[in-house]
PDB file of C-alpha atoms and ligand atoms in Angstrom:
ATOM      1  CA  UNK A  14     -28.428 -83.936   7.013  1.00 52.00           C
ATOM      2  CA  UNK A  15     -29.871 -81.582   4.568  1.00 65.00           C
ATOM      3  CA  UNK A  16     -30.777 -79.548   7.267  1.00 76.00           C
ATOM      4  CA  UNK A  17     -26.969 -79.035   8.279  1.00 80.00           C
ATOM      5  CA  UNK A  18     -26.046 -78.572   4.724  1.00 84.00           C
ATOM      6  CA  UNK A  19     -28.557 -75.521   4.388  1.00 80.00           C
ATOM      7  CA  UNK A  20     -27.169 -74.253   7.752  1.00 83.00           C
ATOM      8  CA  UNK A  21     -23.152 -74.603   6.473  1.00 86.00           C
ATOM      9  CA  UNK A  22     -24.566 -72.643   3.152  1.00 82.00           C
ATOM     10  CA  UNK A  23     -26.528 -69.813   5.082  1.00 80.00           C
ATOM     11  CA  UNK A  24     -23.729 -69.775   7.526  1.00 80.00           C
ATOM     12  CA  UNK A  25     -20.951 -69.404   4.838  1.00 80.00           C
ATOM     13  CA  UNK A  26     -22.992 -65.987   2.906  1.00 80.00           C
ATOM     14  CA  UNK A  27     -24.242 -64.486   5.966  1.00 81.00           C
ATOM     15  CA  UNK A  28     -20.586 -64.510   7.300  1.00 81.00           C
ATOM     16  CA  UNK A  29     -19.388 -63.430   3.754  1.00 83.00           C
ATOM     17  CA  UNK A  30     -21.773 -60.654   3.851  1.00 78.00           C
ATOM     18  CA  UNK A  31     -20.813 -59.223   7.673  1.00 82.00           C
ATOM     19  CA  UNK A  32     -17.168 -59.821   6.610  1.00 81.00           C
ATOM     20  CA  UNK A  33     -18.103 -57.379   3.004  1.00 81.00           C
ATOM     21  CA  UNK A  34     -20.319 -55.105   5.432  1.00 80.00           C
ATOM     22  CA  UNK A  35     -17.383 -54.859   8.274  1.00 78.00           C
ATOM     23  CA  UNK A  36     -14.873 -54.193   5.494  1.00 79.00           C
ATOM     24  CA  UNK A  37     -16.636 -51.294   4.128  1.00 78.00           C
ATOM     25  CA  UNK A  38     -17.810 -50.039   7.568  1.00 78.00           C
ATOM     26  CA  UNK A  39     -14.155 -49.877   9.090  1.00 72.00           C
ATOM     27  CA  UNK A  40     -12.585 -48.216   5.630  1.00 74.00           C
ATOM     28  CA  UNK A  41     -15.033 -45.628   6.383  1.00 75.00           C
ATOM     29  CA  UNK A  42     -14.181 -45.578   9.973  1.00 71.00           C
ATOM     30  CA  UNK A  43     -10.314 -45.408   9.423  1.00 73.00           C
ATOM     31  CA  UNK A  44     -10.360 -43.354   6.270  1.00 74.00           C
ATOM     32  CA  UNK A  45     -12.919 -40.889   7.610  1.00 71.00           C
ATOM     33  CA  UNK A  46     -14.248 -38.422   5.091  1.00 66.00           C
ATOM     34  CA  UNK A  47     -14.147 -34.946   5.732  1.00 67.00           C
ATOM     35  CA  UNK A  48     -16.189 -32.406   3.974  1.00 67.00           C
ATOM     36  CA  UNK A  49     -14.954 -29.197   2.429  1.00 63.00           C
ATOM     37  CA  UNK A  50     -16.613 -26.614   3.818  1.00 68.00           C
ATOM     38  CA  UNK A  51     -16.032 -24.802   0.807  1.00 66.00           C
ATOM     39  CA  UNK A  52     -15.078 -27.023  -2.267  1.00 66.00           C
ATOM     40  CA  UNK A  53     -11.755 -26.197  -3.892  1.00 68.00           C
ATOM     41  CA  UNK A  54      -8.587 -24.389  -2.284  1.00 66.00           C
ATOM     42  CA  UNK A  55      -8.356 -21.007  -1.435  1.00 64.00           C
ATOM     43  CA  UNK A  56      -5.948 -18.818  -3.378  1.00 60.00           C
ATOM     44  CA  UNK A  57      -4.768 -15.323  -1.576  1.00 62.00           C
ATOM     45  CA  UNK A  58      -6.041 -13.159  -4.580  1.00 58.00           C
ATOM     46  CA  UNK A  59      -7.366  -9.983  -4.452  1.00 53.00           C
ATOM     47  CA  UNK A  60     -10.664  -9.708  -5.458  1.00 50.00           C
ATOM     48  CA  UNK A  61     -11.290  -8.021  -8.718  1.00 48.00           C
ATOM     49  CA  UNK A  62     -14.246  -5.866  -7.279  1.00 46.00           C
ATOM     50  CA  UNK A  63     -11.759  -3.940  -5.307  1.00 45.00           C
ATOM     51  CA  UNK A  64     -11.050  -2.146  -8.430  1.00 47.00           C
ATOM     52  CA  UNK A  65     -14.560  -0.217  -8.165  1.00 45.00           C
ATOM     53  CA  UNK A  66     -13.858   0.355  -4.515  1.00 47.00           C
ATOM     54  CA  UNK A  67     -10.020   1.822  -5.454  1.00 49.00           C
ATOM     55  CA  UNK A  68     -11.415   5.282  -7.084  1.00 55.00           C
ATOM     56  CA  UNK A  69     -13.433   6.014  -3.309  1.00 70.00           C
ATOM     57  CA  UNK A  70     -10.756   5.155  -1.819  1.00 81.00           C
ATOM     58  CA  UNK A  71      -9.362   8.704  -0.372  1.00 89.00           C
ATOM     59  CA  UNK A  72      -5.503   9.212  -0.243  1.00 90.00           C
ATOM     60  CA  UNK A  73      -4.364   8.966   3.179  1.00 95.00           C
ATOM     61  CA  UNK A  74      -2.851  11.875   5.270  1.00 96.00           C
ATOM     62  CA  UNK A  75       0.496  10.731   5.437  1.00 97.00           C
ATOM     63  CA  UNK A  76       1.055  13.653   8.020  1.00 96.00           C
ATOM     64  CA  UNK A  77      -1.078  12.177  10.327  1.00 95.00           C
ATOM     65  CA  UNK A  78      -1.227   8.074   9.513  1.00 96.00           C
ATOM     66  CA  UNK A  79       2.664   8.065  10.511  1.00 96.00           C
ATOM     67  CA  UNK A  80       2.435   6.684  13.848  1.00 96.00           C
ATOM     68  CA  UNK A  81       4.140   4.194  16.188  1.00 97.00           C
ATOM     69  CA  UNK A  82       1.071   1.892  16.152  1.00 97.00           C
ATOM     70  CA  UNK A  83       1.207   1.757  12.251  1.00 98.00           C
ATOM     71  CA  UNK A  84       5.224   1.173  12.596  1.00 98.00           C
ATOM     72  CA  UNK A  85       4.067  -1.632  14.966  1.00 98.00           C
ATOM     73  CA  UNK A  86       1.489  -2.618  12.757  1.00 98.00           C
ATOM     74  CA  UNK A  87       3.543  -2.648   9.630  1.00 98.00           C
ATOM     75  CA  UNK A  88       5.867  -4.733  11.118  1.00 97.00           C
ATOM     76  CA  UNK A  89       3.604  -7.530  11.079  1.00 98.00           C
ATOM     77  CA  UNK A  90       2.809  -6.712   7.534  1.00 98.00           C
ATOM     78  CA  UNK A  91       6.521  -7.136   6.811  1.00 98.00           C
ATOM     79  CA  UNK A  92       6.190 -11.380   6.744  1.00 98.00           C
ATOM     80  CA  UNK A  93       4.810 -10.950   3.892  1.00 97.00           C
ATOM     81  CA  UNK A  94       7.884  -9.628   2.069  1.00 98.00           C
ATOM     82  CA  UNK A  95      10.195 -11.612   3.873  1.00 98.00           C
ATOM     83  CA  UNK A  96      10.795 -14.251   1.687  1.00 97.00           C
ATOM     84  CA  UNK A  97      12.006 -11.955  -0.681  1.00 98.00           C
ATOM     85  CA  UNK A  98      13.547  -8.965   1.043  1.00 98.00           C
ATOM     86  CA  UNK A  99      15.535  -8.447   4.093  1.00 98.00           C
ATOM     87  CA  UNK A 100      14.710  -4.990   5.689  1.00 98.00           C
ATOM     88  CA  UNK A 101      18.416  -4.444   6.145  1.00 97.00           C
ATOM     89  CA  UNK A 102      20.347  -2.766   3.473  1.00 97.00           C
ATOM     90  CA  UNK A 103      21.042  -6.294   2.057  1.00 98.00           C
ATOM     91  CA  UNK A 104      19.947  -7.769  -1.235  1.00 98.00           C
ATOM     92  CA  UNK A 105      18.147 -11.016  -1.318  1.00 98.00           C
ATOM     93  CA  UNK A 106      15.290 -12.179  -4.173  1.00 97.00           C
ATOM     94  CA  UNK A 107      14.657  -8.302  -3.835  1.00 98.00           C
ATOM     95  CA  UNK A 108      16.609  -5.507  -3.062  1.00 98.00           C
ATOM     96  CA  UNK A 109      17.051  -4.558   0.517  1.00 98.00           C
ATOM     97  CA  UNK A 110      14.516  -2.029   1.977  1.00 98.00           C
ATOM     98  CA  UNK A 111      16.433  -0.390   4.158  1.00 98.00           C
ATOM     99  CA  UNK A 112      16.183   3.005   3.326  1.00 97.00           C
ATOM    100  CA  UNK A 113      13.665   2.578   0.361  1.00 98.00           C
ATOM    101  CA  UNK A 114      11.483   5.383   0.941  1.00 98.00           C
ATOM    102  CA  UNK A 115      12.444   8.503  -0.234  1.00 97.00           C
ATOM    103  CA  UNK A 116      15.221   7.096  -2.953  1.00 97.00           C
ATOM    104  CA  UNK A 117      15.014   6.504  -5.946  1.00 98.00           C
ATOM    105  CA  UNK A 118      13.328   3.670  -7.490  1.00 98.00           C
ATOM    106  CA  UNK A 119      15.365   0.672  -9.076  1.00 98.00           C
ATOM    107  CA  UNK A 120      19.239   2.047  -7.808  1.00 98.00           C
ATOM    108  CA  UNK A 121      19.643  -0.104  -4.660  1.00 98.00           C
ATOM    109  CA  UNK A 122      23.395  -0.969  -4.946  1.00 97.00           C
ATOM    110  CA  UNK A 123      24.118  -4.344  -6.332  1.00 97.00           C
ATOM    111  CA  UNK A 124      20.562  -5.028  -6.998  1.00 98.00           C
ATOM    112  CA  UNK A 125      19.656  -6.350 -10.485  1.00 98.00           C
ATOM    113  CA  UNK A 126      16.302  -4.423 -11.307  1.00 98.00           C
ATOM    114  CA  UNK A 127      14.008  -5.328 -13.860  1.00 98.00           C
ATOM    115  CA  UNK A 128      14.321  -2.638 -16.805  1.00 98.00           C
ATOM    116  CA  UNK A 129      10.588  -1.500 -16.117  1.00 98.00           C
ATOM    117  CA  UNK A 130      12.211  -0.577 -12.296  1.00 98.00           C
ATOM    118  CA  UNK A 131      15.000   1.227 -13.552  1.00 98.00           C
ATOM    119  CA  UNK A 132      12.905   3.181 -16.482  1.00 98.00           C
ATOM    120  CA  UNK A 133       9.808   3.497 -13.174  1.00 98.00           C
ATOM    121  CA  UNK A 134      12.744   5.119 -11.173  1.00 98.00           C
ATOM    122  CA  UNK A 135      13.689   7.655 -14.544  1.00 97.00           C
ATOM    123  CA  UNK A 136      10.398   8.498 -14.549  1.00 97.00           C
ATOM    124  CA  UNK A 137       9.467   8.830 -11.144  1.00 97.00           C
ATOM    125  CA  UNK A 138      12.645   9.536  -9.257  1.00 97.00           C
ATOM    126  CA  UNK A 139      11.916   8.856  -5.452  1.00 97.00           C
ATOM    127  CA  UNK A 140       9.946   6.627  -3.941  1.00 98.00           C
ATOM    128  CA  UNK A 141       7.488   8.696  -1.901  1.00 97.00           C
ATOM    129  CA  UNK A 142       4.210   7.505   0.180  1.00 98.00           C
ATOM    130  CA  UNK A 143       2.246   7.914  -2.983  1.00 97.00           C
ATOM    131  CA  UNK A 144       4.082   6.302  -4.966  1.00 98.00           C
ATOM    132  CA  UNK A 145       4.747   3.491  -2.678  1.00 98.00           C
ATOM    133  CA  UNK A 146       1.032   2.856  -2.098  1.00 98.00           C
ATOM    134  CA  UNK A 147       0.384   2.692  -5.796  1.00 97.00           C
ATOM    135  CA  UNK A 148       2.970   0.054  -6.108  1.00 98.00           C
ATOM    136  CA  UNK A 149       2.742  -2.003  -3.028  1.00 98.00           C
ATOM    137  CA  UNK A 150      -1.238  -1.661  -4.341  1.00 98.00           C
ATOM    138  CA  UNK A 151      -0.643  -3.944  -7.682  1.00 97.00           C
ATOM    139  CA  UNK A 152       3.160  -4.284  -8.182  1.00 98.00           C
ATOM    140  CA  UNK A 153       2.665  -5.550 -11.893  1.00 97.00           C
ATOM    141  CA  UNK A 154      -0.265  -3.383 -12.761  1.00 97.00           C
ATOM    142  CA  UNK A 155       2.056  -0.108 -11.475  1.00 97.00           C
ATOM    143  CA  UNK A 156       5.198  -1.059 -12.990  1.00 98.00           C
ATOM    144  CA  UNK A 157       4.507  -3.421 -15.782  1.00 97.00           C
ATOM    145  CA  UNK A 158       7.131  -5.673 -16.233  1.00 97.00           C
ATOM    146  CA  UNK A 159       8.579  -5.405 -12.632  1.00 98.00           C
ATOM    147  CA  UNK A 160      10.418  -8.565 -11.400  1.00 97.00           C
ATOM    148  CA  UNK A 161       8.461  -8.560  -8.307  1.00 98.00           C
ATOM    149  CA  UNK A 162       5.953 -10.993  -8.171  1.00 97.00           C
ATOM    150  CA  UNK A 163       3.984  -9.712  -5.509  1.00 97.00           C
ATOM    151  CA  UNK A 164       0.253  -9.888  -5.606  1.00 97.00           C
ATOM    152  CA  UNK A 165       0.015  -6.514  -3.614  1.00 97.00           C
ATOM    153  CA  UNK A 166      -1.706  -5.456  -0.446  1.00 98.00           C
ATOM    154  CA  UNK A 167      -5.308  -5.009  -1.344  1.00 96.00           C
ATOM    155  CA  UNK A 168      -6.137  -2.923   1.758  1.00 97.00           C
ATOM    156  CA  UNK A 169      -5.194   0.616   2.419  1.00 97.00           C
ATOM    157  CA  UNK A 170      -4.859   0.298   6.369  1.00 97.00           C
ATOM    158  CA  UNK A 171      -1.723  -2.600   5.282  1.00 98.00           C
ATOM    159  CA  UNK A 172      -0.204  -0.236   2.980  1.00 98.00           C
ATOM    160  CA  UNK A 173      -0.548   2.358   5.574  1.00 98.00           C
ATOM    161  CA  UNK A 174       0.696  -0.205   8.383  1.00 98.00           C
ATOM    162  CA  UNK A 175       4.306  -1.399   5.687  1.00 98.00           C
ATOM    163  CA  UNK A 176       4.908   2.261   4.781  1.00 98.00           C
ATOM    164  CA  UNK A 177       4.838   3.584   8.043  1.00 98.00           C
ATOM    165  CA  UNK A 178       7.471   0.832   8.844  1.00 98.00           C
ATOM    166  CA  UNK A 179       9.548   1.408   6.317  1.00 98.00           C
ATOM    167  CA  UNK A 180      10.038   5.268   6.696  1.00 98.00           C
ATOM    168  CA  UNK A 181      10.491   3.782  10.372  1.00 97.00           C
ATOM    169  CA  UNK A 182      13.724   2.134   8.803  1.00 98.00           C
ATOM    170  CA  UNK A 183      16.480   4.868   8.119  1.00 95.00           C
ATOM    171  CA  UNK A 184      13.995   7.004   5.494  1.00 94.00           C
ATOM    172  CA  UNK A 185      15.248  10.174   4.418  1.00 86.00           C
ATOM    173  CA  UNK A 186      12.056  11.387   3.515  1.00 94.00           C
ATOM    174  CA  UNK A 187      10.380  14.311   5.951  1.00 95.00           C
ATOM    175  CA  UNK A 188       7.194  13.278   7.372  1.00 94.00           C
ATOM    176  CA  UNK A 189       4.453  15.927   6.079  1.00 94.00           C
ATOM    177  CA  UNK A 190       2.569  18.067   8.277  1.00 93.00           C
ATOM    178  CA  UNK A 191      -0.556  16.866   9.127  1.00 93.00           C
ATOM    179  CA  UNK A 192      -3.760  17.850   7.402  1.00 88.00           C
ATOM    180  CA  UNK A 193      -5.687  20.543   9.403  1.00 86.00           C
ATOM    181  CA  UNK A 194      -8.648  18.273  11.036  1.00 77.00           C
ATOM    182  CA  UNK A 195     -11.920  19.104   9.151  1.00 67.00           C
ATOM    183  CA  UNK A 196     -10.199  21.024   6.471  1.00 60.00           C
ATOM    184  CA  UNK A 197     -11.773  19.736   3.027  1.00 58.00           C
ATOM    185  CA  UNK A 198      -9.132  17.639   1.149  1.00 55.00           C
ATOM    186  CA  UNK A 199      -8.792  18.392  -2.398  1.00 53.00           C
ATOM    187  CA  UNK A 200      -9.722  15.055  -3.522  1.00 50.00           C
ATOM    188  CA  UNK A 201     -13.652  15.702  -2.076  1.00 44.00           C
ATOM    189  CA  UNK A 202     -14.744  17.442  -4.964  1.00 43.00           C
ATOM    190  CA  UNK A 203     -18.426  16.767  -4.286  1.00 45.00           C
ATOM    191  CA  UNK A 204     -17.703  18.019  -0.544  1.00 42.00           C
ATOM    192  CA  UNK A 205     -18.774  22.191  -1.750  1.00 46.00           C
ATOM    193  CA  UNK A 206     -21.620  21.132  -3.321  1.00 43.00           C
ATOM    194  CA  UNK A 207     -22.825  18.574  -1.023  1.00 41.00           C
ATOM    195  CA  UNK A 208     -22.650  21.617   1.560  1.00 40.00           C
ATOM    196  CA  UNK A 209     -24.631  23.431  -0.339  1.00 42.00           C
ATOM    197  CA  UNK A 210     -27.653  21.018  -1.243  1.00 42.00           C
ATOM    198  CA  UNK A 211     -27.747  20.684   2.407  1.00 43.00           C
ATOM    199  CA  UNK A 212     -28.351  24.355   2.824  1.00 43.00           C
ATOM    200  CA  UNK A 213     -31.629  24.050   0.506  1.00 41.00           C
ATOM    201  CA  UNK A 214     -32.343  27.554  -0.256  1.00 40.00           C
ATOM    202  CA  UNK A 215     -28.945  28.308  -0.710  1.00 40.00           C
ATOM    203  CA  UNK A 216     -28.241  28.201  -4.100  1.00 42.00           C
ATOM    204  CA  UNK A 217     -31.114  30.811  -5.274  1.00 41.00           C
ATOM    205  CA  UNK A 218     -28.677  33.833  -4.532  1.00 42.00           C
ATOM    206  CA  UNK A 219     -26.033  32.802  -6.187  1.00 40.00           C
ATOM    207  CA  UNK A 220     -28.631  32.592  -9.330  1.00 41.00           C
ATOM    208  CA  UNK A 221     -29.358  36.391  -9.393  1.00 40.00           C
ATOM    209  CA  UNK A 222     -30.608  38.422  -5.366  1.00 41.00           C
ATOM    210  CA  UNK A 223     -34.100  39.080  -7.090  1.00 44.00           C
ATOM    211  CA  UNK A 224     -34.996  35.379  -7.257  1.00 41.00           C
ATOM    212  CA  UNK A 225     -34.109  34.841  -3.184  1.00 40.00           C
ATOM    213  CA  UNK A 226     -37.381  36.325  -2.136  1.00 40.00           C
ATOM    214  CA  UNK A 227     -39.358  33.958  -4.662  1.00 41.00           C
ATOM    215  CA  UNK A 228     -38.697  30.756  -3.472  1.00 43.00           C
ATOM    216  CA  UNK A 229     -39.496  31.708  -0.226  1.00 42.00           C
ATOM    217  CA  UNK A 230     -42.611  33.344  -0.969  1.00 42.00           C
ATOM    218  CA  UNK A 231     -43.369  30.348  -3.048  1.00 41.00           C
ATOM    219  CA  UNK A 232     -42.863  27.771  -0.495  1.00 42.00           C
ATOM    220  CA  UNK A 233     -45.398  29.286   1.990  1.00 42.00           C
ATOM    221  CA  UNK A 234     -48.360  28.151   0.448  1.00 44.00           C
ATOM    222  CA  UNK A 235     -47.587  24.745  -0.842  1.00 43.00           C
ATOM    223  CA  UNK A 236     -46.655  24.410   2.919  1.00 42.00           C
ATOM    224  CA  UNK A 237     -50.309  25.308   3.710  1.00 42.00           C
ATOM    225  CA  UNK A 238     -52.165  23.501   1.125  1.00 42.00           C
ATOM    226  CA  UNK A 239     -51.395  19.980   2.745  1.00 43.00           C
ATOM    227  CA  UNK A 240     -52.334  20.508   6.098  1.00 41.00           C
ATOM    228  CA  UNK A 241     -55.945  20.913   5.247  1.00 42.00           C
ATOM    229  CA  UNK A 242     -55.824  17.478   3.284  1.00 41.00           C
ATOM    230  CA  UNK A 243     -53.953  16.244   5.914  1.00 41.00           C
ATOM    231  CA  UNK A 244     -56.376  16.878   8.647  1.00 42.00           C
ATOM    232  CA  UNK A 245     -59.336  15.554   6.452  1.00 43.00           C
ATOM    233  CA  UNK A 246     -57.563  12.312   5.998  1.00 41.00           C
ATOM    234  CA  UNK A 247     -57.035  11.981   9.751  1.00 41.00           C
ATOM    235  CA  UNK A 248     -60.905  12.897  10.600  1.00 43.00           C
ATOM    236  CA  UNK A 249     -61.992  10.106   7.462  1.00 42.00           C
ATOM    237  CA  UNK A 250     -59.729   7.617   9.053  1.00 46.00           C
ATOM    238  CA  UNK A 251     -60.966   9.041  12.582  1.00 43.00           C
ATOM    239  CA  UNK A 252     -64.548   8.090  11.559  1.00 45.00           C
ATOM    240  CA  UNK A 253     -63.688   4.884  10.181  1.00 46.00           C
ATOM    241  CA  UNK A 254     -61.900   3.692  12.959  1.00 48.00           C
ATOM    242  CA  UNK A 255     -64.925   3.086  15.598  1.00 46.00           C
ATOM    243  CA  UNK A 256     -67.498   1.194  13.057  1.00 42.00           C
ATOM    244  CA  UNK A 257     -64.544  -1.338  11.709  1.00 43.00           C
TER     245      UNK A 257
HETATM  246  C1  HEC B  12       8.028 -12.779  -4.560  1.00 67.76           C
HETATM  247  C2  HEC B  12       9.071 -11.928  -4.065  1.00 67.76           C
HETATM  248  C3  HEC B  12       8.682 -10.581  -3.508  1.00 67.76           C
HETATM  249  C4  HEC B  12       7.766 -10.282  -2.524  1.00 67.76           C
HETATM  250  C5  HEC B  12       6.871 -11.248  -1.763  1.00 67.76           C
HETATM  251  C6  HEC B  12       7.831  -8.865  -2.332  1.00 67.76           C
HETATM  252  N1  HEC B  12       8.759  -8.302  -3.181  1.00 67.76           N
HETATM  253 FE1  HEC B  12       9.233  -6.333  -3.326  1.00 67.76          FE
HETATM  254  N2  HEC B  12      10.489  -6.733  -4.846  1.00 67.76           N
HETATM  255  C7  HEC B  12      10.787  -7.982  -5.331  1.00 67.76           C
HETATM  256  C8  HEC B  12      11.685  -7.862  -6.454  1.00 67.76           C
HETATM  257  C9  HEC B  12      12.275  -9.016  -7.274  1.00 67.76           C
HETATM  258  C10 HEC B  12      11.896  -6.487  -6.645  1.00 67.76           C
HETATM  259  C11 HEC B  12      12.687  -5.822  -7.764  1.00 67.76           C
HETATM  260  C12 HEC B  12      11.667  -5.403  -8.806  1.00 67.76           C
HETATM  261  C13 HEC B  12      12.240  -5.098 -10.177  1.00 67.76           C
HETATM  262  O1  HEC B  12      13.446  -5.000 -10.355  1.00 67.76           O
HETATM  263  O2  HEC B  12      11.400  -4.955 -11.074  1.00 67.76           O
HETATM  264  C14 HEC B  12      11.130  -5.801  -5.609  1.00 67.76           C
HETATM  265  C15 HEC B  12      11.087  -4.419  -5.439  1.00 67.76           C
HETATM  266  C16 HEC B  12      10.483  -3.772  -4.397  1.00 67.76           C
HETATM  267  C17 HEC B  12      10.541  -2.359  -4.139  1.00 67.76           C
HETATM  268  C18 HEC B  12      11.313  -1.343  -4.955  1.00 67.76           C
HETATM  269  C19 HEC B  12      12.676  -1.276  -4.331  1.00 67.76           C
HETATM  270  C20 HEC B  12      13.660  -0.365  -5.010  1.00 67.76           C
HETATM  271  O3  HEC B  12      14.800  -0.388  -4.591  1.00 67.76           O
HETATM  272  O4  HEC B  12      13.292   0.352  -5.951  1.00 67.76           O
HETATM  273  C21 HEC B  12       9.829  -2.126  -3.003  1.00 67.76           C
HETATM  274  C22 HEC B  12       9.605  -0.793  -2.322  1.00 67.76           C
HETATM  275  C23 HEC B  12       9.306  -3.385  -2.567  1.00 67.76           C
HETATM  276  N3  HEC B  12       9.719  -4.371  -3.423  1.00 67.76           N
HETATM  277  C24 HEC B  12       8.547  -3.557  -1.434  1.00 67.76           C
HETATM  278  C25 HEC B  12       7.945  -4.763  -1.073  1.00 67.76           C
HETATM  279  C26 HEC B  12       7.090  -4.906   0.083  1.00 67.76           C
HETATM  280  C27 HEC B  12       6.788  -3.813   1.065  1.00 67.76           C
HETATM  281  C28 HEC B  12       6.657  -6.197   0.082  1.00 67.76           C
HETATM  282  C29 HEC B  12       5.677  -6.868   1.051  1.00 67.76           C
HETATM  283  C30 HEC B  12       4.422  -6.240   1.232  1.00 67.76           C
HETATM  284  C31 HEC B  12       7.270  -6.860  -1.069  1.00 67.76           C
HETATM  285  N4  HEC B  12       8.054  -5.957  -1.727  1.00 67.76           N
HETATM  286  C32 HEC B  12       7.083  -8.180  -1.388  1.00 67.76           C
HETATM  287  C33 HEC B  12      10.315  -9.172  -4.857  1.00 67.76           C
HETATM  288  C34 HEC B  12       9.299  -9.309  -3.906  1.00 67.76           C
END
């Protein structure tokens, strides 16, 4: 009898127990966890350290950068203005970019600009490649107080890629002649002397003709003096080598 009673009690918590375990084991089963692979949500922000990056960055050759494939290319670049502007003449959250580059900043017809457009577009009265890379760059940091709300396109091929696309779109503005290839831009202010460390001796005449003949002279024998040393160090080591 007591027997039977122990069994009914052991019975009754060991069913408890697999009833608690199942519970918890099927939760975890149905409500399966799944780890973040990185914790948090990403947010499309540029990253600040592209500001030391921006002052290398060399202006592009709009001559050359032009091109059907960047026309192509910017037209996938376009979704991300889409949900504010039609590429049409027509107005929607932002003016309509048909047309934008090459006129003037903040005078789209029927377009309510922020004041900082309109005074941008007093200051700076078309909207050339330049300009529109600057802006497209950091909307708010270039015009401060601009109504668009745009973080910007961090990288330069994008810009390249919408710009090209929007001159592709009824621009006025003349495409510039290409660069000559290998020509040294203006921006590479380093390039001369870079050129000329390169050359070595180079510099010496432009210090006074008598002193080209020293340096020369001079280098001869520090040449000479190592290769004595040299050879001793190889012999030593040569020596070494078979006893170790
Ligand atoms: C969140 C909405 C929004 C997005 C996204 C956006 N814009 Fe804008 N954009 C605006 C608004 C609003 C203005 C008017 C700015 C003002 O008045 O200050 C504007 C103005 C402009 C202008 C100046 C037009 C003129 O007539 O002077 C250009 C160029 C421009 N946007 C290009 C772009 C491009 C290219 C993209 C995508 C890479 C883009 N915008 C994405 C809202 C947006």
């Amino acid at each position: 009898m007591s027997d039977l009673t122990f069994n009914k009690i052991f019975g009754g918590v060991l069913l408890t127990g697999l009833v608690i375990f199942g519970l918890k084991e099927g939760s975890d089963i149905v409500f399966a966890k799944h780890e973040l692979e990185k914790p948090g949500y990403e947010i499309a922000v540029a990253e600040e350290a592209g500001e030391g990056g921006a002052a290398a960055e060399v202006a592009p050759d709009w001559g050359s950068v032009l091109t059907p494939a960047n026309v192509a290319a910017g037209q996938a670049v376009s979704a991300k203005c889409a949900s504010c502007h039609n590429f049409t003449p027509e107005n929607h959250t932002g003016p309509g970019l048909f047309g934008v580059v090459g006129r003037k900043p903040g005078t789209h017809p029927g377009f309510a600009y922020s004041a900082a457009m309109v005074d941008f577009g007093n200051k700076n009265p078309v909207w050339d490649y330049d300009h529109l890379d600057t802006f497209l760059k950091a909307p708010g940091k270039d015009v401060s107080g601009t109504k668009m709300t745009f973080v910007g396109l961090k990288k330069q091929e994008d810009r390249i890629a919408i710009i090209a696309y929007l001159h592709s779109l009824g621009s006025s503005l003349p495409i510039p002649a290409p660069k000559p290839a290998g020509a040294p831009t203006p921006a590479a202010g380093e390039a001369p002397a870079a050129g000329a460390a390169a050359a070595g001796a180079a510099p010496a005449p432009a210090a006074g003709a008598p002193a080209a003949g020293a340096p020369a002279a001079a280098s001869a024998p520090t040449t000479a003096t190592p290769a004595p040393a040299a050879a001793k160090g190889g012999s030593a080591d040569a020596s070494k080598r078979p006893g170790g």
